[in-house]
Amino acid sequence: MTVVVLNGERRELPAEATVAMAVDLAGAPEGGRGVAVALDGEVVPHGEWATTEVRDGQQLEVLHAVQGGA
Amino acid sequence: MFEIAGRPLESRLILGTGGFRNLQVMAEAARESGAELATVAMRRVDPSARGSIIEVLEGAGVEVLPNTAGCFTAREAVTTARLAREALETDWVKLEVIGDDRTLLPDPAELLVAAEELVADGFTVLPYTNDDPILARRLEDAGCAAVMPLGSPIGSGMGINNPYNLRLIVEQARVPVILDAGVGTASDAALAMEAGCDAVLLASAISRAADPPAMARAMRKAVEAGYEAREAGRIPRRLYARASSPEQGVAELPSSP
């Protein structure tokens, strides 16, 4: 099991988890269109989600566009 | 028509999407505004949220301009811009680095650092800036594609607080000047255009109006009217009247009963 901080909450992922699994767990739409991920503050390009492993204690931010801006 | 970073834009009104009651009202207002660009913010994915703002804007024929709202440091803003580029496949960014929560005024030092980094990283940077001519010049020198001075604080509706500074910014700028923030009503937007701005970016004035689509229409006309008035060449201000009817040929009539 891998315990990460996903969008500010402690969440559990299977052992040998990947960024792609975290994106699903965060509730991102299928395929992750319009979604971006920062792993410990560094952007992980969409093409690397499936091959980038996440380790215990790492912090993930899974973001998308919302209404905003003056 | 004007250009930002070589890209032609018909509409001189750029829409911020913050503050609308829902996506449907936003889409109606976007259509009425005629805007071709609309800002969006980057936030955590919310599985309970309904509707995608990207799809709604696409449906309204409006392209997204991601912002870095909510960032207080250059580092946060640069990372947020990179995330937006990844999520939305655009290297355009409305750069915001805020100094405090109460005024939401930009932090000039962090803003300039972030602008330099993002330009170096290949972004087309549109910085939301203080109405400071020197900072505007520094941002332009850093390679920003436009400068976007505030008229007054975000959401305040106070209009243009320092027309003198705005005039200096417009006078010196070699990139488009976009008035960003502070517009309260149509006359503020017209004034910005008359003052020489290339475009106006606003959200709250439309999104928090009682009737957002109607206000969007008013803002479109105001921006067009202000621009056309500027191009038409206004008359100079005078201290005294200048008769507009001929002074010759006035009839001699009894002046008292």
mmCIF file of C-alpha atoms in Angstrom:
data_model
loop_
_atom_site.group_PDB
_atom_site.id
_atom_site.type_symbol
_atom_site.label_atom_id
_atom_site.label_comp_id
_atom_site.label_asym_id
_atom_site.label_seq_id
_atom_site.Cartn_x
_atom_site.Cartn_y
_atom_site.Cartn_z
ATOM 1 C CA MET A 1 0.000 0.000 0.000
ATOM 2 C CA THR A 2 1.089 3.532 -0.781
ATOM 3 C CA VAL A 3 -0.170 6.457 1.301
ATOM 4 C CA VAL A 4 -0.068 9.822 -0.439
ATOM 5 C CA VAL A 5 -1.474 13.288 0.111
ATOM 6 C CA LEU A 6 -3.878 13.697 -2.796
ATOM 7 C CA ASN A 7 -5.456 17.135 -3.230
ATOM 8 C CA GLY A 8 -4.815 17.828 0.429
ATOM 9 C CA GLU A 9 -6.161 14.551 1.822
ATOM 10 C CA ARG A 10 -4.405 11.379 2.934
ATOM 11 C CA ARG A 11 -5.394 8.685 0.454
ATOM 12 C CA GLU A 12 -4.414 5.054 0.018
ATOM 13 C CA LEU A 13 -3.210 3.576 -3.265
ATOM 14 C CA PRO A 14 -2.061 0.030 -4.005
ATOM 15 C CA ALA A 15 1.630 -0.844 -3.814
ATOM 16 C CA GLU A 16 3.530 0.225 -6.940
ATOM 17 C CA ALA A 17 0.946 2.895 -7.607
ATOM 18 C CA THR A 18 1.263 5.304 -10.491
ATOM 19 C CA VAL A 19 0.254 8.890 -11.093
ATOM 20 C CA ALA A 20 -2.492 7.609 -13.416
ATOM 21 C CA MET A 21 -4.056 5.692 -10.504
ATOM 22 C CA ALA A 22 -3.944 8.781 -8.326
ATOM 23 C CA VAL A 23 -5.628 10.829 -11.041
ATOM 24 C CA ASP A 24 -8.478 8.291 -11.157
ATOM 25 C CA LEU A 25 -8.757 8.266 -7.370
ATOM 26 C CA ALA A 26 -8.998 12.061 -7.356
ATOM 27 C CA GLY A 27 -12.140 11.762 -9.470
ATOM 28 C CA ALA A 28 -10.789 13.200 -12.683
ATOM 29 C CA PRO A 29 -12.830 12.505 -15.810
ATOM 30 C CA GLU A 30 -11.936 9.424 -17.832
ATOM 31 C CA GLY A 31 -8.850 10.018 -19.953
ATOM 32 C CA GLY A 32 -7.914 13.039 -17.884
ATOM 33 C CA ARG A 33 -8.804 15.628 -20.511
ATOM 34 C CA GLY A 34 -8.268 19.124 -19.153
ATOM 35 C CA VAL A 35 -6.429 17.769 -16.115
ATOM 36 C CA ALA A 36 -2.866 18.407 -14.956
ATOM 37 C CA VAL A 37 -0.843 16.859 -12.157
ATOM 38 C CA ALA A 38 1.912 18.141 -9.909
ATOM 39 C CA LEU A 39 3.893 15.513 -8.000
ATOM 40 C CA ASP A 40 5.743 17.146 -5.124
ATOM 41 C CA GLY A 41 5.408 20.445 -6.950
ATOM 42 C CA GLU A 42 6.689 19.257 -10.341
ATOM 43 C CA VAL A 43 4.424 18.886 -13.356
ATOM 44 C CA VAL A 44 4.057 15.326 -14.628
ATOM 45 C CA PRO A 45 3.187 15.409 -18.352
ATOM 46 C CA HIS A 46 0.065 13.475 -19.321
ATOM 47 C CA GLY A 47 2.120 10.987 -21.339
ATOM 48 C CA GLU A 48 4.069 9.965 -18.233
ATOM 49 C CA TRP A 49 1.182 9.375 -15.833
ATOM 50 C CA ALA A 50 1.028 5.637 -16.443
ATOM 51 C CA THR A 51 4.762 5.110 -15.974
ATOM 52 C CA THR A 52 5.480 7.498 -13.095
ATOM 53 C CA GLU A 53 5.405 5.721 -9.739
ATOM 54 C CA VAL A 54 4.290 7.439 -6.584
ATOM 55 C CA ARG A 55 5.866 6.700 -3.225
ATOM 56 C CA ASP A 56 4.695 6.941 0.382
ATOM 57 C CA GLY A 57 4.334 10.479 1.622
ATOM 58 C CA GLN A 58 4.393 12.148 -1.759
ATOM 59 C CA GLN A 59 2.097 15.015 -2.445
ATOM 60 C CA LEU A 60 -0.115 15.126 -5.533
ATOM 61 C CA GLU A 61 -2.164 18.014 -6.825
ATOM 62 C CA VAL A 62 -4.676 17.078 -9.523
ATOM 63 C CA LEU A 63 -6.096 20.206 -11.090
ATOM 64 C CA HIS A 64 -8.529 21.259 -13.786
ATOM 65 C CA ALA A 65 -9.986 24.514 -15.063
ATOM 66 C CA VAL A 66 -12.815 26.217 -13.182
ATOM 67 C CA GLN A 67 -14.557 29.578 -13.401
ATOM 68 C CA GLY A 68 -12.231 32.322 -12.334
ATOM 69 C CA GLY A 69 -10.577 35.577 -13.126
ATOM 70 C CA ALA A 70 -11.332 39.249 -12.976
ATOM 71 C CA MET B 1 -8.940 44.408 -34.832
ATOM 72 C CA PHE B 2 -5.774 44.256 -32.757
ATOM 73 C CA GLU B 3 -3.080 41.697 -32.083
ATOM 74 C CA ILE B 4 -1.570 40.062 -29.048
ATOM 75 C CA ALA B 5 1.669 38.209 -29.778
ATOM 76 C CA GLY B 6 0.808 38.165 -33.472
ATOM 77 C CA ARG B 7 -2.627 36.744 -32.919
ATOM 78 C CA PRO B 8 -5.468 38.875 -34.352
ATOM 79 C CA LEU B 9 -8.483 39.507 -32.140
ATOM 80 C CA GLU B 10 -11.706 41.113 -33.340
ATOM 81 C CA SER B 11 -13.121 41.766 -29.889
ATOM 82 C CA ARG B 12 -11.444 44.207 -27.549
ATOM 83 C CA LEU B 13 -13.322 42.753 -24.605
ATOM 84 C CA ILE B 14 -11.808 39.820 -22.731
ATOM 85 C CA LEU B 15 -14.075 38.056 -20.284
ATOM 86 C CA GLY B 16 -13.190 36.806 -16.825
ATOM 87 C CA THR B 17 -15.394 33.871 -15.873
ATOM 88 C CA GLY B 18 -15.340 34.327 -12.090
ATOM 89 C CA GLY B 19 -18.527 35.078 -10.177
ATOM 90 C CA PHE B 20 -21.222 33.782 -12.533
ATOM 91 C CA ARG B 21 -24.131 31.988 -10.814
ATOM 92 C CA ASN B 22 -23.732 29.009 -13.105
ATOM 93 C CA LEU B 23 -22.200 27.917 -16.387
ATOM 94 C CA GLN B 24 -25.378 28.604 -18.365
ATOM 95 C CA VAL B 25 -25.495 32.265 -17.379
ATOM 96 C CA MET B 26 -21.767 32.462 -18.104
ATOM 97 C CA ALA B 27 -22.262 31.030 -21.590
ATOM 98 C CA GLU B 28 -25.084 33.486 -22.357
ATOM 99 C CA ALA B 29 -23.001 36.396 -21.142
ATOM 100 C CA ALA B 30 -19.998 35.170 -23.127
ATOM 101 C CA ARG B 31 -22.064 35.150 -26.304
ATOM 102 C CA GLU B 32 -23.497 38.612 -25.657
ATOM 103 C CA SER B 33 -20.061 40.021 -24.831
ATOM 104 C CA GLY B 34 -18.607 38.998 -28.172
ATOM 105 C CA ALA B 35 -15.392 38.073 -26.348
ATOM 106 C CA GLU B 36 -13.036 35.619 -28.032
ATOM 107 C CA LEU B 37 -10.961 34.946 -24.945
ATOM 108 C CA ALA B 38 -12.067 34.118 -21.412
ATOM 109 C CA THR B 39 -9.975 33.491 -18.322
ATOM 110 C CA VAL B 40 -10.233 30.329 -16.243
ATOM 111 C CA ALA B 41 -8.564 29.371 -12.969
ATOM 112 C CA MET B 42 -6.820 26.113 -12.091
ATOM 113 C CA ARG B 43 -8.212 24.321 -9.039
ATOM 114 C CA ARG B 44 -8.317 20.849 -7.533
ATOM 115 C CA VAL B 45 -10.519 18.353 -9.357
ATOM 116 C CA ASP B 46 -13.904 18.141 -7.655
ATOM 117 C CA PRO B 47 -15.677 14.848 -8.441
ATOM 118 C CA SER B 48 -19.043 16.349 -7.403
ATOM 119 C CA ALA B 49 -18.793 19.332 -9.764
ATOM 120 C CA ARG B 50 -21.237 19.350 -12.664
ATOM 121 C CA GLY B 51 -20.350 20.483 -16.177
ATOM 122 C CA SER B 52 -17.025 21.372 -17.719
ATOM 123 C CA ILE B 53 -16.248 25.032 -18.169
ATOM 124 C CA ILE B 54 -13.956 24.170 -21.061
ATOM 125 C CA GLU B 55 -16.752 22.497 -22.998
ATOM 126 C CA VAL B 56 -19.187 25.315 -22.231
ATOM 127 C CA LEU B 57 -16.728 27.954 -23.429
ATOM 128 C CA GLU B 58 -15.908 25.937 -26.529
ATOM 129 C CA GLY B 59 -19.630 25.737 -27.244
ATOM 130 C CA ALA B 60 -19.855 29.527 -26.966
ATOM 131 C CA GLY B 61 -16.934 29.912 -29.382
ATOM 132 C CA VAL B 62 -14.634 31.355 -26.740
ATOM 133 C CA GLU B 63 -11.031 30.306 -26.198
ATOM 134 C CA VAL B 64 -9.669 29.806 -22.697
ATOM 135 C CA LEU B 65 -6.953 31.929 -21.163
ATOM 136 C CA PRO B 66 -5.750 30.264 -17.972
ATOM 137 C CA ASN B 67 -4.777 32.485 -15.072
ATOM 138 C CA THR B 68 -2.639 31.995 -11.999
ATOM 139 C CA ALA B 69 -5.221 33.406 -9.578
ATOM 140 C CA GLY B 70 -4.593 32.456 -5.981
ATOM 141 C CA CYS B 71 -0.798 32.473 -6.286
ATOM 142 C CA PHE B 72 1.203 34.601 -3.858
ATOM 143 C CA THR B 73 4.728 33.757 -5.007
ATOM 144 C CA ALA B 74 6.549 33.580 -8.315
ATOM 145 C CA ARG B 75 7.218 29.902 -7.728
ATOM 146 C CA GLU B 76 3.521 29.055 -7.259
ATOM 147 C CA ALA B 77 2.557 31.104 -10.280
ATOM 148 C CA VAL B 78 5.162 29.497 -12.539
ATOM 149 C CA THR B 79 4.090 25.990 -11.501
ATOM 150 C CA THR B 80 0.415 26.892 -11.944
ATOM 151 C CA ALA B 81 1.114 28.239 -15.438
ATOM 152 C CA ARG B 82 2.909 25.018 -16.352
ATOM 153 C CA LEU B 83 -0.004 22.953 -15.029
ATOM 154 C CA ALA B 84 -2.422 25.053 -17.059
ATOM 155 C CA ARG B 85 -0.293 24.577 -20.162
ATOM 156 C CA GLU B 86 -0.383 20.832 -19.611
ATOM 157 C CA ALA B 87 -4.124 20.702 -18.908
ATOM 158 C CA LEU B 88 -5.352 23.143 -21.525
ATOM 159 C CA GLU B 89 -2.683 22.882 -24.229
ATOM 160 C CA THR B 90 -2.039 26.597 -24.421
ATOM 161 C CA ASP B 91 1.119 28.507 -23.647
ATOM 162 C CA TRP B 92 -0.811 31.707 -23.049
ATOM 163 C CA VAL B 93 -1.205 32.707 -19.435
ATOM 164 C CA LYS B 94 -2.751 35.579 -17.558
ATOM 165 C CA LEU B 95 -0.121 35.972 -14.870
ATOM 166 C CA GLU B 96 -1.390 36.992 -11.452
ATOM 167 C CA VAL B 97 0.801 37.101 -8.360
ATOM 168 C CA ILE B 98 -1.153 38.621 -5.521
ATOM 169 C CA GLY B 99 0.355 40.500 -2.588
ATOM 170 C CA ASP B 100 -2.437 40.239 -0.046
ATOM 171 C CA ASP B 101 -5.981 38.984 0.391
ATOM 172 C CA ARG B 102 -7.579 42.268 1.384
ATOM 173 C CA THR B 103 -6.628 44.309 -1.691
ATOM 174 C CA LEU B 104 -5.687 41.518 -4.113
ATOM 175 C CA LEU B 105 -3.098 43.951 -5.448
ATOM 176 C CA PRO B 106 -0.228 42.392 -7.411
ATOM 177 C CA ASP B 107 3.104 41.780 -5.674
ATOM 178 C CA PRO B 108 5.396 43.650 -8.094
ATOM 179 C CA ALA B 109 8.643 41.915 -7.130
ATOM 180 C CA GLU B 110 7.228 38.401 -7.415
ATOM 181 C CA LEU B 111 5.317 39.331 -10.565
ATOM 182 C CA LEU B 112 8.436 40.417 -12.419
ATOM 183 C CA VAL B 113 10.375 37.296 -11.414
ATOM 184 C CA ALA B 114 7.509 35.055 -12.522
ATOM 185 C CA ALA B 115 7.156 36.932 -15.818
ATOM 186 C CA GLU B 116 10.850 36.514 -16.614
ATOM 187 C CA GLU B 117 10.763 32.784 -15.841
ATOM 188 C CA LEU B 118 7.643 32.138 -17.887
ATOM 189 C CA VAL B 119 8.883 34.118 -20.887
ATOM 190 C CA ALA B 120 12.119 32.100 -20.750
ATOM 191 C CA ASP B 121 10.009 28.936 -20.668
ATOM 192 C CA GLY B 122 8.213 29.905 -23.880
ATOM 193 C CA PHE B 123 4.961 31.264 -22.481
ATOM 194 C CA THR B 124 2.977 34.147 -23.933
ATOM 195 C CA VAL B 125 2.681 36.134 -20.730
ATOM 196 C CA LEU B 126 -0.131 38.612 -20.061
ATOM 197 C CA PRO B 127 0.595 40.042 -16.614
ATOM 198 C CA TYR B 128 -2.041 41.568 -14.339
ATOM 199 C CA THR B 129 -0.060 44.483 -12.979
ATOM 200 C CA ASN B 130 -0.263 47.509 -10.734
ATOM 201 C CA ASP B 131 -0.981 50.771 -12.532
ATOM 202 C CA ASP B 132 2.702 51.662 -12.267
ATOM 203 C CA PRO B 133 4.338 52.876 -15.492
ATOM 204 C CA ILE B 134 7.819 51.757 -14.413
ATOM 205 C CA LEU B 135 6.677 48.250 -13.552
ATOM 206 C CA ALA B 136 4.738 48.095 -16.811
ATOM 207 C CA ARG B 137 7.923 49.009 -18.664
ATOM 208 C CA ARG B 138 9.912 46.369 -16.783
ATOM 209 C CA LEU B 139 7.316 43.725 -17.650
ATOM 210 C CA GLU B 140 7.425 44.729 -21.293
ATOM 211 C CA ASP B 141 11.234 44.630 -21.257
ATOM 212 C CA ALA B 142 11.001 41.140 -19.734
ATOM 213 C CA GLY B 143 9.191 40.009 -22.880
ATOM 214 C CA CYS B 144 5.542 40.086 -21.824
ATOM 215 C CA ALA B 145 3.121 40.066 -24.759
ATOM 216 C CA ALA B 146 0.889 42.739 -23.179
ATOM 217 C CA VAL B 147 0.599 44.676 -19.963
ATOM 218 C CA MET B 148 -2.624 44.574 -18.005
ATOM 219 C CA PRO B 149 -2.785 47.359 -15.443
ATOM 220 C CA LEU B 150 -5.606 47.451 -12.935
ATOM 221 C CA GLY B 151 -8.067 50.320 -12.933
ATOM 222 C CA SER B 152 -8.789 49.637 -9.265
ATOM 223 C CA PRO B 153 -8.781 46.482 -7.108
ATOM 224 C CA ILE B 154 -10.352 43.282 -8.451
ATOM 225 C CA GLY B 155 -14.112 43.239 -7.933
ATOM 226 C CA SER B 156 -14.185 46.740 -6.421
ATOM 227 C CA GLY B 157 -16.082 48.348 -9.288
ATOM 228 C CA MET B 158 -14.333 51.641 -8.577
ATOM 229 C CA GLY B 159 -13.331 52.208 -12.186
ATOM 230 C CA ILE B 160 -10.024 53.862 -13.075
ATOM 231 C CA ASN B 161 -8.486 55.282 -9.920
ATOM 232 C CA ASN B 162 -5.367 56.733 -11.476
ATOM 233 C CA PRO B 163 -6.026 57.956 -15.022
ATOM 234 C CA TYR B 164 -2.686 59.767 -15.023
ATOM 235 C CA ASN B 165 -0.707 56.564 -14.483
ATOM 236 C CA LEU B 166 -2.807 54.768 -17.070
ATOM 237 C CA ARG B 167 -2.043 57.532 -19.546
ATOM 238 C CA LEU B 168 1.696 57.175 -18.944
ATOM 239 C CA ILE B 169 1.484 53.398 -19.362
ATOM 240 C CA VAL B 170 -0.415 53.738 -22.651
ATOM 241 C CA GLU B 171 1.927 56.443 -23.924
ATOM 242 C CA GLN B 172 5.091 54.389 -23.513
ATOM 243 C CA ALA B 173 3.867 50.858 -24.237
ATOM 244 C CA ARG B 174 4.943 49.040 -27.407
ATOM 245 C CA VAL B 175 2.765 46.034 -26.522
ATOM 246 C CA PRO B 176 -1.013 46.061 -26.087
ATOM 247 C CA VAL B 177 -2.335 47.636 -22.887
ATOM 248 C CA ILE B 178 -5.355 45.860 -21.453
ATOM 249 C CA LEU B 179 -7.216 47.414 -18.551
ATOM 250 C CA ASP B 180 -7.718 44.545 -16.135
ATOM 251 C CA ALA B 181 -9.852 44.836 -13.006
ATOM 252 C CA GLY B 182 -11.884 47.565 -11.402
ATOM 253 C CA VAL B 183 -14.482 48.200 -14.095
ATOM 254 C CA GLY B 184 -17.875 48.728 -12.461
ATOM 255 C CA THR B 185 -20.090 49.789 -15.316
ATOM 256 C CA ALA B 186 -20.094 50.569 -19.021
ATOM 257 C CA SER B 187 -18.691 54.094 -18.729
ATOM 258 C CA ASP B 188 -15.561 52.754 -16.988
ATOM 259 C CA ALA B 189 -14.886 50.444 -19.925
ATOM 260 C CA ALA B 190 -15.496 53.231 -22.438
ATOM 261 C CA LEU B 191 -13.166 55.509 -20.502
ATOM 262 C CA ALA B 192 -10.401 52.893 -20.580
ATOM 263 C CA MET B 193 -10.688 52.657 -24.347
ATOM 264 C CA GLU B 194 -10.806 56.438 -24.741
ATOM 265 C CA ALA B 195 -7.680 56.629 -22.603
ATOM 266 C CA GLY B 196 -5.876 54.541 -25.200
ATOM 267 C CA CYS B 197 -6.152 50.982 -23.919
ATOM 268 C CA ASP B 198 -6.204 48.284 -26.599
ATOM 269 C CA ALA B 199 -8.703 46.133 -24.731
ATOM 270 C CA VAL B 200 -10.530 45.669 -21.437
ATOM 271 C CA LEU B 201 -10.624 42.529 -19.303
ATOM 272 C CA LEU B 202 -13.451 42.291 -16.810
ATOM 273 C CA ALA B 203 -15.476 39.729 -14.900
ATOM 274 C CA SER B 204 -17.347 40.949 -11.833
ATOM 275 C CA ALA B 205 -18.960 43.925 -13.575
ATOM 276 C CA ILE B 206 -20.772 41.412 -15.772
ATOM 277 C CA SER B 207 -20.926 38.265 -13.662
ATOM 278 C CA ARG B 208 -22.237 39.994 -10.528
ATOM 279 C CA ALA B 209 -24.578 42.391 -12.335
ATOM 280 C CA ALA B 210 -28.294 41.817 -11.752
ATOM 281 C CA ASP B 211 -28.631 40.721 -15.399
ATOM 282 C CA PRO B 212 -25.254 39.413 -16.589
ATOM 283 C CA PRO B 213 -26.106 38.835 -20.277
ATOM 284 C CA ALA B 214 -27.584 42.349 -20.559
ATOM 285 C CA MET B 215 -24.514 43.845 -18.899
ATOM 286 C CA ALA B 216 -22.278 41.803 -21.221
ATOM 287 C CA ARG B 217 -24.043 43.417 -24.169
ATOM 288 C CA ALA B 218 -23.606 46.862 -22.608
ATOM 289 C CA MET B 219 -19.907 46.228 -22.074
ATOM 290 C CA ARG B 220 -19.424 45.137 -25.647
ATOM 291 C CA LYS B 221 -20.985 48.381 -26.854
ATOM 292 C CA ALA B 222 -19.033 50.449 -24.331
ATOM 293 C CA VAL B 223 -15.701 49.012 -25.450
ATOM 294 C CA GLU B 224 -16.599 49.554 -29.095
ATOM 295 C CA ALA B 225 -17.908 53.071 -28.432
ATOM 296 C CA GLY B 226 -14.848 54.067 -26.425
ATOM 297 C CA TYR B 227 -12.508 52.767 -29.101
ATOM 298 C CA GLU B 228 -14.410 54.407 -31.941
ATOM 299 C CA ALA B 229 -14.623 57.710 -30.072
ATOM 300 C CA ARG B 230 -10.875 57.655 -29.571
ATOM 301 C CA GLU B 231 -10.254 56.957 -33.249
ATOM 302 C CA ALA B 232 -12.755 59.638 -34.238
ATOM 303 C CA GLY B 233 -10.787 62.307 -32.388
ATOM 304 C CA ARG B 234 -12.609 64.080 -29.574
ATOM 305 C CA ILE B 235 -12.975 67.849 -29.351
ATOM 306 C CA PRO B 236 -10.664 69.582 -26.881
ATOM 307 C CA ARG B 237 -12.046 70.545 -23.506
ATOM 308 C CA ARG B 238 -12.673 74.313 -23.208
ATOM 309 C CA LEU B 239 -13.325 76.501 -20.242
ATOM 310 C CA TYR B 240 -16.089 78.499 -21.933
ATOM 311 C CA ALA B 241 -18.840 77.718 -24.393
ATOM 312 C CA ARG B 242 -18.325 77.740 -28.128
ATOM 313 C CA ALA B 243 -21.503 78.510 -30.041
ATOM 314 C CA SER B 244 -22.599 75.799 -32.402
ATOM 315 C CA SER B 245 -25.221 77.938 -34.195
ATOM 316 C CA PRO B 246 -24.191 80.727 -36.624
ATOM 317 C CA GLU B 247 -23.575 84.092 -35.008
ATOM 318 C CA GLN B 248 -24.570 85.931 -38.210
ATOM 319 C CA GLY B 249 -28.159 86.419 -39.298
ATOM 320 C CA VAL B 250 -29.656 86.512 -35.846
ATOM 321 C CA ALA B 251 -33.054 88.259 -35.993
ATOM 322 C CA GLU B 252 -33.549 91.547 -34.141
ATOM 323 C CA LEU B 253 -36.456 90.910 -31.836
ATOM 324 C CA PRO B 254 -37.839 92.806 -28.879
ATOM 325 C CA SER B 255 -35.805 91.675 -25.884
ATOM 326 C CA SER B 256 -38.179 92.849 -23.181
ATOM 327 C CA PRO B 257 -41.928 92.680 -22.924
#
